[in-house]
Short mmCIF file of C-alpha atoms and ligand atoms in Angstrom, two decimals:
data_model
loop_
_atom_site.label_atom_id
_atom_site.label_comp_id
_atom_site.label_asym_id
_atom_site.label_seq_id
_atom_site.Cartn_x
_atom_site.Cartn_y
_atom_site.Cartn_z
CA GLY A 1 26.73 7.29 -5.57
CA ALA A 2 23.71 5.14 -4.66
CA CYS A 3 21.41 8.13 -4.77
CA CYS A 4 22.18 8.94 -8.39
CA SER A 5 21.69 5.34 -9.53
CA TYR A 6 18.31 5.38 -7.75
CA ARG A 7 17.31 8.51 -9.60
CA LEU A 8 18.47 7.01 -12.88
CA ARG A 9 16.62 3.75 -12.13
CA ASN A 10 13.45 5.68 -11.26
CA ALA A 11 13.67 7.69 -14.44
CA LEU A 12 14.31 4.58 -16.54
CA HIS A 13 11.97 2.15 -14.77
CA PRO A 14 9.22 1.40 -17.34
CA LEU A 15 6.31 1.46 -14.93
CA TRP A 16 7.18 4.51 -12.89
CA GLN A 17 8.15 7.15 -15.47
CA SER A 18 8.56 9.53 -12.59
CA PRO A 19 10.16 12.94 -13.15
CA LEU A 20 13.87 12.79 -12.37
CA SER A 21 13.59 15.36 -9.60
CA ILE A 22 10.70 15.01 -7.18
CA PRO A 23 10.18 18.26 -5.29
CA GLY A 24 12.47 17.80 -2.23
CA GLY A 25 12.98 14.10 -2.93
CA SER A 26 14.24 13.49 0.61
CA ARG A 27 11.48 11.12 1.80
CA GLN A 28 10.57 8.78 -1.07
CA SER A 29 8.97 5.34 -0.75
CA PRO A 30 9.31 2.35 -0.74
CA ILE A 31 12.45 1.61 1.29
CA ASN A 32 14.27 -1.41 2.66
CA ILE A 33 13.56 -1.77 6.41
CA GLN A 34 16.80 -2.92 8.08
CA TRP A 35 15.37 -4.54 11.24
CA ARG A 36 18.49 -3.95 13.38
CA ASP A 37 18.67 -0.24 12.38
CA SER A 38 15.07 0.47 13.41
CA ILE A 39 14.71 2.32 16.72
CA TYR A 40 12.22 1.12 19.35
CA ASP A 41 10.07 4.12 20.37
CA PRO A 42 8.28 3.46 23.70
CA PHE A 43 6.08 6.52 23.11
CA LEU A 44 4.44 4.98 20.02
CA LYS A 45 0.80 4.13 20.82
CA PRO A 46 -1.07 1.04 19.66
CA LEU A 47 -2.77 1.63 16.33
CA LYS A 48 -6.56 1.71 16.69
CA ILE A 49 -8.46 0.51 13.59
CA CYS A 50 -12.25 1.05 13.36
CA TYR A 51 -13.74 0.16 9.98
CA ASP A 52 -17.46 0.08 9.11
CA PRO A 53 -17.88 -2.65 6.43
CA THR A 54 -20.91 -0.85 4.93
CA THR A 55 -18.69 2.07 3.80
CA CYS A 56 -17.27 -0.20 1.11
CA LEU A 57 -18.28 1.02 -2.39
CA HIS A 58 -16.65 -0.78 -5.35
CA ILE A 59 -13.56 -2.42 -6.84
CA TRP A 60 -11.85 -0.50 -9.67
CA ASN A 61 -9.02 -1.56 -12.01
CA ASN A 62 -7.22 1.78 -12.49
CA GLY A 63 -4.52 0.38 -14.78
CA TYR A 64 -1.87 0.29 -11.99
CA SER A 65 -3.57 -2.01 -9.48
CA PHE A 66 -7.11 -2.80 -8.33
CA LEU A 67 -8.48 -0.40 -5.75
CA VAL A 68 -11.27 -1.20 -3.25
CA GLU A 69 -12.75 2.24 -2.58
CA PHE A 70 -14.69 3.44 0.44
CA ASP A 71 -17.20 6.18 1.20
CA ASP A 72 -14.95 8.71 2.96
CA SER A 73 -17.63 11.39 3.43
CA THR A 74 -17.90 10.59 7.18
CA ASP A 75 -15.64 9.35 9.99
CA LYS A 76 -17.20 5.86 9.91
CA SER A 77 -13.99 4.06 8.87
CA ILE A 78 -10.94 5.52 10.59
CA ILE A 79 -7.59 4.76 12.17
CA VAL A 80 -6.13 6.65 15.14
CA GLY A 81 -3.18 6.31 17.54
CA GLY A 82 0.09 4.71 16.51
CA PRO A 83 2.41 7.50 15.28
CA LEU A 84 -0.56 9.63 14.20
CA GLU A 85 -1.46 13.06 15.64
CA ASN A 86 -5.00 12.94 14.24
CA GLN A 87 -7.49 10.31 13.12
CA TYR A 88 -7.35 9.43 9.41
CA ARG A 89 -10.22 8.30 7.15
CA LEU A 90 -10.03 5.13 5.01
CA LYS A 91 -10.16 6.06 1.30
CA GLN A 92 -9.10 2.88 -0.54
CA PHE A 93 -6.94 -0.20 -0.34
CA HIS A 94 -4.96 -1.90 -3.11
CA PHE A 95 -2.09 -4.31 -3.61
CA HIS A 96 1.30 -4.58 -5.36
CA TRP A 97 2.55 -7.96 -6.54
CA GLY A 98 5.11 -9.78 -8.72
CA ALA A 99 4.98 -12.07 -11.76
CA ILE A 100 6.45 -14.81 -9.53
CA ASN A 101 6.53 -15.43 -5.77
CA GLU A 102 10.20 -14.33 -5.45
CA TRP A 103 9.25 -10.63 -5.49
CA GLY A 104 6.26 -8.28 -5.61
CA SER A 105 6.23 -6.26 -2.39
CA GLU A 106 7.25 -2.59 -2.43
CA HIS A 107 8.95 -2.48 0.98
CA THR A 108 11.53 -5.12 1.88
CA VAL A 109 12.63 -6.31 5.33
CA ASP A 110 16.37 -6.94 5.59
CA SER A 111 16.35 -6.89 1.75
CA LYS A 112 13.78 -9.70 1.58
CA PHE A 113 10.87 -9.27 -0.85
CA TYR A 114 7.41 -10.73 -0.15
CA PRO A 115 5.25 -11.91 -3.08
CA ALA A 116 2.76 -9.07 -2.50
CA GLU A 117 1.96 -6.07 -0.28
CA LEU A 118 -1.40 -4.57 0.78
CA HIS A 119 -1.75 -0.80 1.22
CA LEU A 120 -4.67 0.74 3.12
CA VAL A 121 -4.73 4.45 2.24
CA HIS A 122 -6.15 6.94 4.79
CA TRP A 123 -6.28 10.75 4.75
CA ASN A 124 -6.26 13.47 7.41
CA ALA A 125 -9.83 14.80 7.19
CA VAL A 126 -9.38 16.61 10.53
CA VAL A 127 -6.95 19.11 8.96
CA TYR A 128 -7.67 18.97 5.18
CA PRO A 129 -11.03 19.44 3.38
CA THR A 130 -10.38 16.90 0.62
CA PHE A 131 -8.26 13.82 -0.12
CA GLU A 132 -6.74 15.61 -3.11
CA GLU A 133 -5.45 18.39 -0.85
CA ALA A 134 -4.24 15.92 1.82
CA VAL A 135 -2.18 14.11 -0.87
CA MET A 136 -0.10 17.31 -1.22
CA GLU A 137 0.67 17.83 2.51
CA GLY A 138 3.39 16.33 4.72
CA ASN A 139 0.91 14.91 7.26
CA GLY A 140 -1.88 14.35 4.77
CA LEU A 141 -1.90 10.56 4.41
CA ALA A 142 -1.36 7.46 6.53
CA VAL A 143 -0.87 4.13 4.75
CA ILE A 144 -0.89 0.76 6.53
CA GLY A 145 1.33 -1.75 4.70
CA VAL A 146 0.75 -5.48 5.20
CA PHE A 147 3.03 -8.11 3.63
CA LEU A 148 1.47 -11.17 1.96
CA LYS A 149 3.36 -14.46 2.15
CA LEU A 150 2.64 -17.77 0.43
CA GLY A 151 0.88 -20.16 2.80
CA ALA A 152 -2.63 -21.04 3.90
CA HIS A 153 -5.79 -20.03 2.04
CA HIS A 154 -7.10 -16.65 3.25
CA GLU A 155 -10.90 -16.79 3.71
CA GLY A 156 -11.41 -13.02 3.90
CA LEU A 157 -9.31 -12.34 0.79
CA GLN A 158 -11.28 -14.93 -1.20
CA THR A 159 -14.43 -12.78 -1.33
CA LEU A 160 -12.25 -10.13 -3.03
CA VAL A 161 -10.53 -12.68 -5.33
CA ASP A 162 -13.94 -13.97 -6.48
CA ALA A 163 -14.80 -10.48 -7.76
CA LEU A 164 -11.55 -9.90 -9.69
CA PRO A 165 -12.62 -11.47 -13.03
CA ALA A 166 -15.21 -8.67 -13.27
CA VAL A 167 -12.43 -6.02 -13.20
CA LYS A 168 -9.96 -7.84 -15.48
CA HIS A 169 -9.50 -4.83 -17.78
CA LYS A 170 -8.28 -1.29 -17.02
CA ASP A 171 -11.11 1.16 -16.15
CA THR A 172 -13.61 -1.55 -15.23
CA VAL A 173 -15.47 -1.34 -11.92
CA ILE A 174 -17.75 -3.61 -9.95
CA GLU A 175 -19.99 -2.82 -7.02
CA PHE A 176 -18.63 -4.32 -3.77
CA ASP A 177 -20.84 -3.20 -0.99
CA VAL A 178 -19.91 -4.97 2.24
CA PHE A 179 -16.33 -5.77 3.14
CA ASP A 180 -14.35 -5.29 6.36
CA PRO A 181 -10.66 -4.83 5.48
CA SER A 182 -9.72 -5.49 9.14
CA CYS A 183 -9.75 -9.19 8.16
CA LEU A 184 -6.65 -8.48 6.03
CA ILE A 185 -4.65 -6.93 8.92
CA PRO A 186 -2.67 -9.25 11.26
CA SER A 187 -3.82 -9.20 14.89
CA CYS A 188 -0.21 -8.81 16.07
CA PRO A 189 0.10 -5.10 16.99
CA ASP A 190 3.79 -4.76 16.04
CA TYR A 191 4.70 -2.26 13.28
CA TRP A 192 7.47 -0.09 11.86
CA THR A 193 6.78 3.56 10.97
CA TYR A 194 8.63 6.18 8.88
CA ALA A 195 7.96 9.35 6.88
CA GLY A 196 7.61 8.65 3.15
CA SER A 197 5.69 9.23 -0.06
CA LEU A 198 3.11 7.81 -2.42
CA THR A 199 4.76 5.05 -4.46
CA THR A 200 2.65 5.99 -7.49
CA PRO A 201 2.16 9.33 -9.25
CA PRO A 202 2.08 12.08 -7.98
CA LEU A 203 4.77 10.52 -5.63
CA THR A 204 4.15 13.35 -3.15
CA GLU A 205 5.91 13.19 0.24
CA SER A 206 2.72 13.10 2.28
CA VAL A 207 2.61 9.58 3.76
CA THR A 208 3.15 8.41 7.33
CA TRP A 209 3.90 4.73 6.65
CA ILE A 210 2.82 2.10 9.18
CA ILE A 211 4.26 -1.27 8.09
CA LYS A 212 2.98 -4.32 10.02
CA LYS A 213 5.75 -6.63 11.16
CA LYS A 214 3.71 -9.86 10.68
CA PRO A 215 2.61 -10.89 7.17
CA ILE A 216 -0.75 -12.46 6.33
CA GLU A 217 -0.81 -15.84 4.55
CA VAL A 218 -2.49 -16.34 1.17
CA ASP A 219 -2.37 -19.37 -1.12
CA GLU A 220 -0.95 -19.78 -4.67
CA ASN A 221 -4.38 -19.63 -6.34
CA GLN A 222 -5.10 -16.30 -4.65
CA LEU A 223 -1.79 -14.79 -5.83
CA GLU A 224 -2.42 -16.20 -9.33
CA ALA A 225 -5.82 -14.45 -9.35
CA PHE A 226 -4.01 -11.09 -8.95
CA ARG A 227 -1.77 -12.00 -11.92
CA MET A 228 -4.79 -12.62 -14.17
CA LEU A 229 -5.67 -8.92 -14.08
CA LEU A 230 -4.63 -6.73 -17.01
CA PHE A 231 -2.92 -3.32 -17.25
CA THR A 232 -4.72 -2.94 -20.59
CA SER A 233 -8.25 -1.97 -21.56
CA ASP A 234 -10.71 -4.33 -23.27
CA GLY A 235 -9.81 -4.59 -26.98
CA GLU A 236 -6.12 -3.64 -26.50
CA GLU A 237 -3.31 -6.19 -26.75
CA GLU A 238 -3.34 -7.90 -23.32
CA LYS A 239 -0.58 -7.04 -20.82
CA ARG A 240 -0.82 -8.98 -17.53
CA MET A 241 -0.92 -6.79 -14.44
CA VAL A 242 2.24 -7.98 -12.64
CA ASP A 243 5.36 -6.34 -11.12
CA ASN A 244 3.37 -3.19 -10.30
CA PHE A 245 5.79 -2.17 -7.54
CA ARG A 246 8.12 0.83 -7.46
CA PRO A 247 11.91 0.32 -7.06
CA LEU A 248 13.44 0.83 -3.62
CA GLN A 249 14.28 4.46 -2.78
CA PRO A 250 17.24 5.81 -0.75
CA LEU A 251 16.66 6.12 3.01
CA MET A 252 18.46 9.51 3.01
CA ASN A 253 18.31 11.16 6.43
CA ARG A 254 15.45 9.07 7.89
CA THR A 255 14.96 6.78 10.90
CA VAL A 256 12.56 3.85 10.92
CA ARG A 257 10.91 3.47 14.35
CA SER A 258 9.48 0.22 15.73
CA SER A 259 6.55 -0.15 18.12
CA PHE A 260 8.18 -3.29 19.56
CA GLN A 261 11.49 -4.31 21.13
N1 ID4 B 301 1.13 2.87 -3.09
S1 ID4 B 301 0.54 4.00 -2.15
O1 ID4 B 301 1.62 4.94 -1.85
O2 ID4 B 301 -0.12 3.41 -1.00
C1 ID4 B 301 -0.71 4.93 -2.98
C2 ID4 B 301 -1.26 6.02 -2.35
F1 ID4 B 301 -0.86 6.37 -1.10
C3 ID4 B 301 -2.25 6.78 -2.99
F2 ID4 B 301 -2.79 7.87 -2.38
C4 ID4 B 301 -2.69 6.45 -4.24
N2 ID4 B 301 -3.67 7.22 -4.91
C5 ID4 B 301 -3.42 7.97 -6.02
C6 ID4 B 301 -4.63 8.52 -6.31
C7 ID4 B 301 -4.96 9.43 -7.47
C8 ID4 B 301 -5.25 10.85 -6.97
C9 ID4 B 301 -5.71 11.67 -8.16
C10 ID4 B 301 -5.97 13.12 -7.74
C11 ID4 B 301 -4.70 13.74 -7.14
C12 ID4 B 301 -4.22 12.90 -5.97
C13 ID4 B 301 -3.99 11.45 -6.37
N3 ID4 B 301 -5.55 8.12 -5.38
N4 ID4 B 301 -4.94 7.30 -4.53
C14 ID4 B 301 -2.15 5.34 -4.85
F3 ID4 B 301 -2.60 5.00 -6.08
C15 ID4 B 301 -1.18 4.59 -4.22
F4 ID4 B 301 -0.68 3.51 -4.89
ZN1 ZN B 302 0.43 1.04 -2.83
#
């Protein structure tokens, strides 16, 4: 059935040589969000986002994507509310994108791909002592997903784009010391939420996903700047960093809730 082909595809997919059987494997990400099958939950609270721009540390090309990492030693940059029982600390944000504008996002909405998707990764520092431990626990992480669509130039993103040439190669890092990622999150409060996993190794089923309904607009040059990055280290044969998204995973026995009617 569909499930087996997914497993086969995961095992065969070049980028995500994930082990065939993920422990449990009942809540993997990403998924297709079928708008009409999502259930409005009136008890979902608005998501409260409080970021301190001075907690921004650096940009790092880790060979999968580029990560903007934050100082998560205090509760200065947190999210709370929404579907979350606790507040969660911002650890890093990164993107997934395609070689062309027809695909690139990890989640899809009614089977439609966006050219890119932003993930803001937070961890439950109320319950767990470290990020590494939170990654292994069912309520350990909360990731906000924001779709990027082709359109107007995005001023806030440009400061990030301007720094990308300095992290062209895998394992390069550049200091990036003031940035407020709130500028990358649409003001519309509407979101979907479901229980899922990391979409990169270790693929652990520890993520409460919060997917914003509204995309942000970025222009062609900004998407092209992502595609100039490399999977490879300096001196290796160059491989452009594109199509760094995981294949869709089976919904299995899950419901996607919406914060809006
Ligand atoms: N696409 S996603 O699901 O939003 C997503 C995430 F949620 C992540 F947490 C990570 N992640 C991976 C590690 C390495 C750690 C190395 C030490 C052990 C724990 C993992 N740091 N952050 C990640 F790379 C990613 F892509
Ligand atoms: Zn991601």
